[in-house]
Every structure is written in C-alpha cells, then in structure tokens.
Short mmCIF file of C-alpha atoms in Angstrom, two decimals:
data_model
loop_
_atom_site.label_atom_id
_atom_site.label_comp_id
_atom_site.label_asym_id
_atom_site.label_seq_id
_atom_site.Cartn_x
_atom_site.Cartn_y
_atom_site.Cartn_z
CA MET A 1 64.03 88.09 173.21
CA SER A 2 66.92 87.91 170.59
CA ALA A 3 68.47 84.10 170.05
CA ILE A 4 72.25 83.93 170.99
CA VAL A 5 73.59 81.95 168.36
CA PRO A 6 75.02 78.63 169.67
CA GLU A 7 78.99 77.51 168.52
CA THR A 8 79.11 74.73 165.70
CA GLN A 9 80.77 72.39 168.00
CA THR A 10 78.70 69.94 169.68
CA ARG A 11 78.70 66.65 171.44
CA VAL A 12 76.27 63.68 172.79
CA LEU A 13 74.24 65.04 175.63
CA ASN A 14 71.14 63.57 176.96
CA LEU A 15 68.38 66.37 178.28
CA VAL A 16 69.29 65.87 182.05
CA GLN A 17 73.68 66.49 181.17
CA ALA A 18 72.12 69.31 179.02
CA VAL A 19 69.87 71.14 182.00
CA ASN A 20 72.88 70.70 183.73
CA GLU A 21 75.04 72.04 181.55
CA ALA A 22 73.41 75.18 180.90
CA LEU A 23 72.93 75.72 185.16
CA ASP A 24 76.18 75.49 185.66
CA LEU A 25 76.65 78.18 182.61
CA ALA A 26 74.19 80.75 184.29
CA LEU A 27 76.10 80.38 187.77
CA GLU A 28 79.50 81.42 185.45
CA ARG A 29 77.87 83.76 183.80
CA ASP A 30 76.09 85.60 186.58
CA PRO A 31 76.96 85.45 189.94
CA ARG A 32 73.51 86.48 190.67
CA VAL A 33 71.79 83.48 189.97
CA LEU A 34 70.94 81.11 192.90
CA LEU A 35 69.95 77.45 192.53
CA PHE A 36 68.27 76.05 195.16
CA GLY A 37 65.20 73.41 196.35
CA GLU A 38 65.07 70.06 198.08
CA ASP A 39 68.38 67.82 197.46
CA VAL A 40 69.41 70.08 194.84
CA GLY A 41 72.99 71.00 197.14
CA ARG A 42 74.73 68.19 197.96
CA MET A 43 72.58 65.19 195.97
CA GLY A 44 72.29 67.64 193.02
CA GLY A 45 68.95 67.10 192.63
CA VAL A 46 66.60 63.47 192.33
CA PHE A 47 67.51 63.22 188.55
CA ARG A 48 71.16 64.95 188.68
CA ALA A 49 70.13 67.86 187.28
CA SER A 50 72.53 70.13 189.48
CA ASP A 51 75.00 67.09 190.08
CA GLY A 52 78.74 68.40 190.67
CA LEU A 53 77.45 72.18 190.91
CA GLN A 54 77.40 72.96 194.77
CA ALA A 55 80.91 71.47 195.12
CA LYS A 56 81.79 73.91 192.25
CA TYR A 57 79.95 77.71 192.77
CA GLY A 58 79.75 76.31 197.13
CA GLU A 59 76.73 76.51 199.64
CA HIS A 60 76.05 79.92 199.35
CA ARG A 61 74.78 79.11 195.32
CA VAL A 62 72.96 75.97 195.38
CA PHE A 63 72.06 74.64 198.51
CA ASP A 64 69.23 72.51 199.69
CA THR A 65 66.01 73.57 201.11
CA PRO A 66 63.20 71.98 203.24
CA LEU A 67 60.53 70.36 202.56
CA ALA A 68 58.65 73.50 201.48
CA GLU A 69 57.26 74.13 198.09
CA SER A 70 55.32 76.72 199.12
CA GLY A 71 58.34 78.03 200.83
CA ILE A 72 60.58 77.85 198.40
CA VAL A 73 58.86 79.54 195.50
CA GLY A 74 58.01 82.34 198.29
CA TYR A 75 61.95 82.38 199.37
CA GLY A 76 62.68 82.77 195.51
CA ILE A 77 60.45 85.48 195.09
CA GLY A 78 62.08 87.41 197.47
CA LEU A 79 65.68 86.87 196.53
CA ALA A 80 63.94 88.62 192.80
CA LEU A 81 63.12 91.29 194.49
CA ALA A 82 66.36 92.49 196.18
CA GLY A 83 68.17 91.78 192.49
CA MET A 84 69.23 87.95 192.01
CA ARG A 85 67.98 85.50 189.43
CA PRO A 86 66.53 82.52 191.84
CA VAL A 87 66.51 79.07 189.97
CA ALA A 88 64.56 76.77 192.06
CA GLU A 89 64.36 73.48 191.47
CA ILE A 90 60.90 71.81 193.04
CA GLN A 91 61.24 67.84 193.07
CA PHE A 92 58.64 67.43 190.99
CA ALA A 93 55.87 69.16 189.61
CA GLY A 94 53.00 66.85 191.05
CA PHE A 95 54.30 68.52 194.61
CA LEU A 96 53.71 72.25 193.46
CA TYR A 97 49.89 72.38 194.42
CA PRO A 98 51.45 73.77 198.31
CA ALA A 99 52.99 76.36 196.57
CA LEU A 100 49.93 77.23 194.22
CA ASP A 101 49.36 80.73 197.11
CA GLN A 102 52.58 81.93 196.40
CA ILE A 103 52.06 81.42 192.53
CA LEU A 104 48.62 82.53 192.09
CA SER A 105 48.40 85.37 194.81
CA HIS A 106 52.49 87.32 194.18
CA LEU A 107 54.25 85.81 191.82
CA GLY A 108 53.12 86.93 188.17
CA ARG A 109 51.71 89.65 189.68
CA TYR A 110 54.62 91.78 190.88
CA ARG A 111 54.98 94.04 187.28
CA HIS A 112 51.63 95.21 187.22
CA ARG A 113 51.45 95.08 191.14
CA THR A 114 53.76 98.09 191.26
CA ARG A 115 53.66 99.86 187.89
CA GLY A 116 56.55 98.36 186.23
CA ARG A 117 58.62 99.07 188.77
CA TYR A 118 59.39 95.63 190.23
CA SER A 119 59.25 92.40 188.28
CA ILE A 120 59.77 88.69 189.32
CA PRO A 121 63.28 87.21 186.73
CA MET A 122 62.78 83.58 188.75
CA VAL A 123 62.98 80.52 186.76
CA ILE A 124 60.72 77.29 188.68
CA ARG A 125 61.81 74.79 187.13
CA ALA A 126 60.52 70.76 187.72
CA PRO A 127 60.38 67.37 186.59
CA TYR A 128 56.70 66.11 185.01
CA GLY A 129 54.61 63.26 182.86
CA GLY A 130 54.93 60.03 183.12
CA GLY A 131 56.48 56.60 181.58
CA VAL A 132 58.67 55.70 183.84
CA HIS A 133 56.19 53.83 186.61
CA THR A 134 56.60 56.76 189.27
CA PRO A 135 54.68 57.16 193.03
CA GLU A 136 51.53 58.90 193.57
CA GLN A 137 51.91 62.57 192.41
CA HIS A 138 55.28 61.86 190.96
CA ALA A 139 53.82 61.84 187.02
CA ASP A 140 51.49 64.63 187.14
CA SER A 141 51.02 67.56 184.08
CA PRO A 142 49.96 70.73 185.63
CA GLU A 143 51.03 72.79 182.55
CA ALA A 144 47.66 74.00 182.47
CA VAL A 145 47.47 74.92 185.88
CA LEU A 146 50.14 77.08 185.31
CA CYS A 147 49.27 78.85 181.87
CA HIS A 148 45.91 80.62 183.81
CA VAL A 149 48.46 82.29 186.14
CA PRO A 150 49.06 85.93 185.24
CA GLY A 151 52.57 87.33 184.61
CA VAL A 152 54.35 83.60 183.73
CA LYS A 153 55.92 82.67 181.19
CA VAL A 154 55.58 78.35 181.03
CA VAL A 155 58.10 76.21 178.95
CA ILE A 156 58.43 72.84 178.23
CA PRO A 157 61.81 71.32 175.76
CA SER A 158 61.51 68.83 174.00
CA SER A 159 64.89 67.48 173.24
CA PRO A 160 68.69 68.45 175.12
CA GLU A 161 69.86 71.14 172.61
CA ARG A 162 66.96 72.73 172.96
CA ALA A 163 66.45 72.64 177.02
CA LYS A 164 69.94 73.74 177.37
CA GLY A 165 68.88 76.90 175.02
CA LEU A 166 65.16 77.36 176.35
CA LEU A 167 66.62 77.54 180.11
CA LEU A 168 69.34 80.16 179.41
CA SER A 169 66.62 81.95 178.16
CA ALA A 170 64.57 81.71 180.98
CA ILE A 171 67.02 82.42 182.94
CA GLU A 172 68.15 85.87 181.29
CA ASP A 173 64.03 86.42 181.15
CA PRO A 174 62.85 88.87 183.34
CA ASP A 175 59.71 87.61 183.94
CA PRO A 176 58.62 83.99 185.88
CA VAL A 177 59.12 81.84 183.85
CA PHE A 178 58.04 77.60 184.98
CA PHE A 179 60.71 75.32 182.89
CA LEU A 180 58.48 71.65 183.36
CA GLU A 181 60.88 68.72 181.95
CA ALA A 182 59.57 65.28 180.70
CA ILE A 183 60.91 62.42 182.51
CA LYS A 184 60.48 60.05 180.31
CA LEU A 185 62.92 62.05 178.53
CA TYR A 186 65.59 62.47 180.88
CA ARG A 187 67.96 59.96 180.29
CA GLY A 188 65.91 58.70 177.42
CA VAL A 189 66.99 60.74 174.38
CA LYS A 190 69.81 61.62 173.80
CA ALA A 191 70.98 64.51 170.97
CA GLU A 192 74.69 67.03 169.35
CA VAL A 193 74.45 69.20 171.81
CA PRO A 194 76.09 72.72 170.63
CA GLN A 195 79.01 73.90 173.22
CA GLY A 196 79.70 77.33 175.55
CA TYR A 197 76.36 79.54 176.26
CA TYR A 198 73.38 79.90 173.89
CA THR A 199 69.85 81.16 173.85
CA LEU A 200 66.62 80.21 172.35
CA PRO A 201 63.71 82.34 172.31
CA LEU A 202 60.98 81.98 173.84
CA GLY A 203 57.63 81.82 172.54
CA LYS A 204 58.03 80.23 169.26
CA ALA A 205 56.90 77.20 168.36
CA ARG A 206 59.07 75.19 165.92
CA ILE A 207 58.04 72.69 162.75
CA VAL A 208 60.22 69.35 163.37
CA ARG A 209 58.61 67.45 160.40
CA GLU A 210 56.57 68.62 158.09
CA GLY A 211 53.42 67.13 155.80
CA GLU A 212 50.35 68.28 154.04
CA ALA A 213 47.60 65.94 155.50
CA ALA A 214 47.84 66.52 159.11
CA SER A 215 48.67 69.13 162.00
CA LEU A 216 49.77 66.88 164.70
CA PHE A 217 50.60 69.92 167.68
CA CYS A 218 52.22 68.74 170.72
CA TYR A 219 55.66 69.50 173.34
CA GLY A 220 57.69 67.92 175.94
CA GLY A 221 57.48 64.54 175.78
CA MET A 222 54.86 63.99 173.74
CA VAL A 223 56.72 65.27 170.33
CA GLU A 224 58.98 62.04 170.68
CA VAL A 225 55.77 60.59 170.12
CA CYS A 226 54.12 62.52 167.42
CA GLN A 227 57.40 62.01 166.04
CA LYS A 228 57.23 57.96 165.52
CA ALA A 229 52.80 58.50 164.45
CA ALA A 230 54.24 60.57 161.54
CA GLU A 231 57.10 58.20 160.32
CA VAL A 232 54.28 55.22 160.34
CA ALA A 233 52.18 57.82 158.62
CA ALA A 234 54.60 57.87 156.29
CA ARG A 235 55.27 54.18 155.73
CA GLU A 236 51.79 54.36 154.63
CA GLY A 237 51.84 56.82 152.33
CA VAL A 238 50.61 59.73 154.95
CA GLU A 239 52.80 63.25 156.04
CA LEU A 240 51.91 65.15 158.97
CA GLU A 241 52.94 68.00 160.10
CA VAL A 242 54.38 68.08 163.90
CA VAL A 243 54.74 71.29 165.18
CA ASP A 244 56.58 70.95 169.12
CA LEU A 245 54.37 74.03 170.77
CA GLU A 246 57.65 74.37 173.71
CA SER A 247 56.48 77.11 174.75
CA LEU A 248 52.57 77.24 175.88
CA THR A 249 52.63 80.66 177.43
CA PRO A 250 53.09 83.43 175.68
CA LEU A 251 51.87 80.77 172.70
CA ASP A 252 53.17 80.79 168.89
CA THR A 253 49.69 81.30 167.61
CA GLU A 254 51.13 82.30 164.43
CA THR A 255 52.43 79.19 164.14
CA ILE A 256 49.66 77.18 164.90
CA VAL A 257 47.46 79.01 162.55
CA GLY A 258 49.37 78.92 160.08
CA SER A 259 49.97 75.16 159.64
CA VAL A 260 45.94 74.30 160.00
CA GLN A 261 45.91 76.63 156.66
CA LYS A 262 48.55 74.23 155.19
CA THR A 263 46.62 70.31 156.26
CA GLY A 264 43.46 71.46 157.04
CA ARG A 265 42.95 69.02 159.55
CA ALA A 266 44.40 69.29 163.57
CA VAL A 267 45.28 66.91 166.18
CA VAL A 268 46.09 68.36 170.12
CA VAL A 269 48.45 65.79 171.61
CA TYR A 270 49.35 66.55 175.12
CA GLU A 271 49.47 63.86 178.44
CA ALA A 272 47.59 65.47 181.03
CA MET A 273 44.08 65.04 181.86
CA ARG A 274 41.95 65.95 178.64
CA THR A 275 39.30 67.72 180.17
CA GLY A 276 40.53 71.73 181.10
CA GLY A 277 44.08 70.37 179.60
CA PHE A 278 46.20 72.95 177.51
CA GLY A 279 44.76 70.79 174.10
CA ALA A 280 41.93 72.99 174.63
CA GLU A 281 43.48 76.54 174.29
CA VAL A 282 45.10 74.91 170.60
CA ALA A 283 42.25 73.93 170.26
CA ALA A 284 40.35 77.33 170.57
CA ARG A 285 42.81 78.98 168.82
CA ILE A 286 41.80 77.13 165.71
CA ALA A 287 38.62 77.72 165.84
CA GLU A 288 38.86 81.26 166.44
CA GLU A 289 41.55 81.90 164.06
CA ALA A 290 41.13 79.06 161.15
CA ILE A 291 37.75 77.60 161.02
CA ASP A 292 37.34 78.47 158.00
CA PHE A 293 40.17 75.86 157.17
CA LEU A 294 39.79 73.07 158.79
CA GLN A 295 38.08 70.04 156.90
CA ALA A 296 37.43 68.16 160.09
CA PRO A 297 36.47 69.20 163.60
CA ILE A 298 39.78 69.61 166.02
CA LEU A 299 40.82 65.55 168.00
CA ARG A 300 42.46 65.94 171.39
CA VAL A 301 44.73 62.74 172.18
CA ALA A 302 45.54 63.20 176.32
CA GLY A 303 45.70 61.32 179.47
CA TRP A 304 42.01 59.78 180.76
CA ASP A 305 39.90 62.56 183.38
CA ALA A 306 41.53 60.05 186.36
CA PRO A 307 44.58 60.64 188.30
CA TYR A 308 47.63 59.75 186.84
CA PRO A 309 48.24 55.40 187.51
CA PRO A 310 51.02 54.99 190.11
CA PHE A 311 53.87 52.25 189.86
CA SER A 312 51.23 50.56 187.28
CA ALA A 313 51.87 48.44 184.32
CA VAL A 314 49.01 50.26 182.70
CA GLU A 315 50.06 53.66 182.59
CA HIS A 316 50.63 52.92 178.97
CA TYR A 317 47.19 53.05 178.94
CA TYR A 318 46.87 56.58 180.27
CA ARG A 319 50.03 58.46 178.91
CA PRO A 320 49.20 58.80 174.52
CA ASP A 321 50.85 56.68 172.51
CA ALA A 322 51.64 56.99 168.83
CA LYS A 323 48.60 54.29 168.26
CA ARG A 324 46.13 56.49 170.26
CA VAL A 325 47.22 59.80 167.85
CA LEU A 326 47.07 57.14 164.15
CA GLU A 327 44.13 56.30 165.62
CA ALA A 328 43.00 60.37 165.91
CA VAL A 329 44.54 61.03 162.58
CA ARG A 330 42.70 58.45 160.58
CA LYS A 331 39.43 59.58 161.86
CA VAL A 332 40.40 63.34 160.76
CA LEU A 333 41.80 62.22 158.00
CA ARG A 334 37.80 59.69 156.87
CA HIS A 335 35.67 62.87 157.66
#
C-alpha cells in the first residue's frame, strides 16, 4: 500500500486524540465505515477514543454493543461480508480471549476459504500493555497470539502521528487488521500531527534513531523506553540504533536485517511474557538471515513468565524500563 502524503500543517495531539481524529475522518470519507464496541457510542469509549462521534454520525454508524467480545467480532465479520467497513473496539486487549474462536476459525480465513472471492476488511482496535496500574487482564499484551492467526495483520503505533496515519491505512486495508494501542501512551505523549487525511504504509519498520553500537528492536510502548535508553547510552559515548517495528504482521525483515548488518548486535524489547513472545520471532528472523553478522548473542528484554501484576506498585518490575534495556546492551557489548 502506498502512503498518502500528509498535509504540512500540524497541531499537537496526544495518541487518543489522534485515534479519534482518524476515526472521524474515516467515518466522514466512507459511508461504509461503522464504529462499535462496549461503551463506544454514548460514552465515547472507555478512553474517549470515539468521543463525540455518535453525536456527529448518528446511532446507526457509531453504536454500543453488549459485553460479548465473541459477538462483537462475529458481528463485524458479518458486516464486512455484507460490504461494510467495520471498526470494532475491544475495550482492552486482554478481553479478546472469548473472541478467539471467531478470530482463529473465521476472521482471517475467508479470503482463502472462498478462493479470493471474499475478504474481511475489518479493523479491531484494542488498548494493550501496562504502566498505568490497571486491574487484572487490563494490561495484557497478546500480540504474539494474534500474529499466529493466519490471514490477519497486526499493527502497533508508537506515537500520535504514526497512530493516525496507520489507523487510516488499516481501515482502507482489504483484510483484517488488529490495531493495538499502548495504554501508557494514550495521554503520556503529545506530538505534532498533520491535519487532514493521510495514510502510512503497513508492513514497514522505521529507524527512529540511528546508531552503530547495537540495534534495539521494539514497538508500541517500548519505543519510548528504548529511546530513553539510547539517550543515556549516548551520554556514555555509545550510539544505539532504535528500530520501531510498527507492523508485526507483515514484518519488515529487510529493515531488521539491514540494521543488524550495520551494528552486529541485537536486543529485542517487548512487554509481553518472555516465553513465546513476539521477540522470539524477531530473533529467529535475525538468526536465519543475519547470523554471520552477529558479534554477540541476540538478547530479549521482556515481561516475566507470570500474569501481569494488577493494581500493583511493583508493575515497573514487570514492564521493561530503560535500566533493564541498558543492562542487556552492556551485556552484548561486553561479549
């Protein structure tokens, strides 16, 4: 998918405001776009991502659903088959599990099941990740589960400007896209966001900071963490390269391999459980295509193999921070 170039005029938005603006533009541009989920309509979403949109576009296009995630996803599949462009919100990514039957058995299979006659142009948005002391299951990071579903894309933005352009691309996409938004970033970051409608290509990683000493591969809420680690390392004379994967499926292997060929060292950072996490896939791609360039083992900095601590003042021990990233960097540099 080629990108639509954004306007040069910008204004400062946080990430949830950028998401709201993208949804507004999509609803305005295409009458087939429908927005729905738990508390999405009248309340405007638990994080207010759809604030004001029901009043602007009516209850037939922006509406609430029962507390039934399997029903929300199944309903969206039916709408997409009928020619609509459904955008479903799951209130928290950790609530997706009741919908796994719809996701695993149907969502990504229709293009193959019908030999290309039908696809499911549906977006499923969900907040994910920790850092704001939420209850149990509200901080889960199930991206690896979703990446293992055939026929779907998984996109995780790391800034307001990227969130707006990537979400509009996801809504235009002919196939299902999971769009995960880091809760920690919703109101934790502000940035200049281009006005008007623009899209950014899916399936492309981006280098947000160039360096020669080691590569940090990350996405979503961990990009901010890795940038902080890189700033500290730079003060010690070590320049780290920070690569925002942004799109996990499809994964931009070319950019990953190119970075490792330059630095010779790789640290993968993600906040999901370590075992079976998406960092293992990144490490495997590097091992398959760039092992001859490695000067040290690939290291992972991740959550622990335990449930995310709910309501807890110790969640910073679970969620990776710049200190843990720098410990891994020092280890690969000493090797």
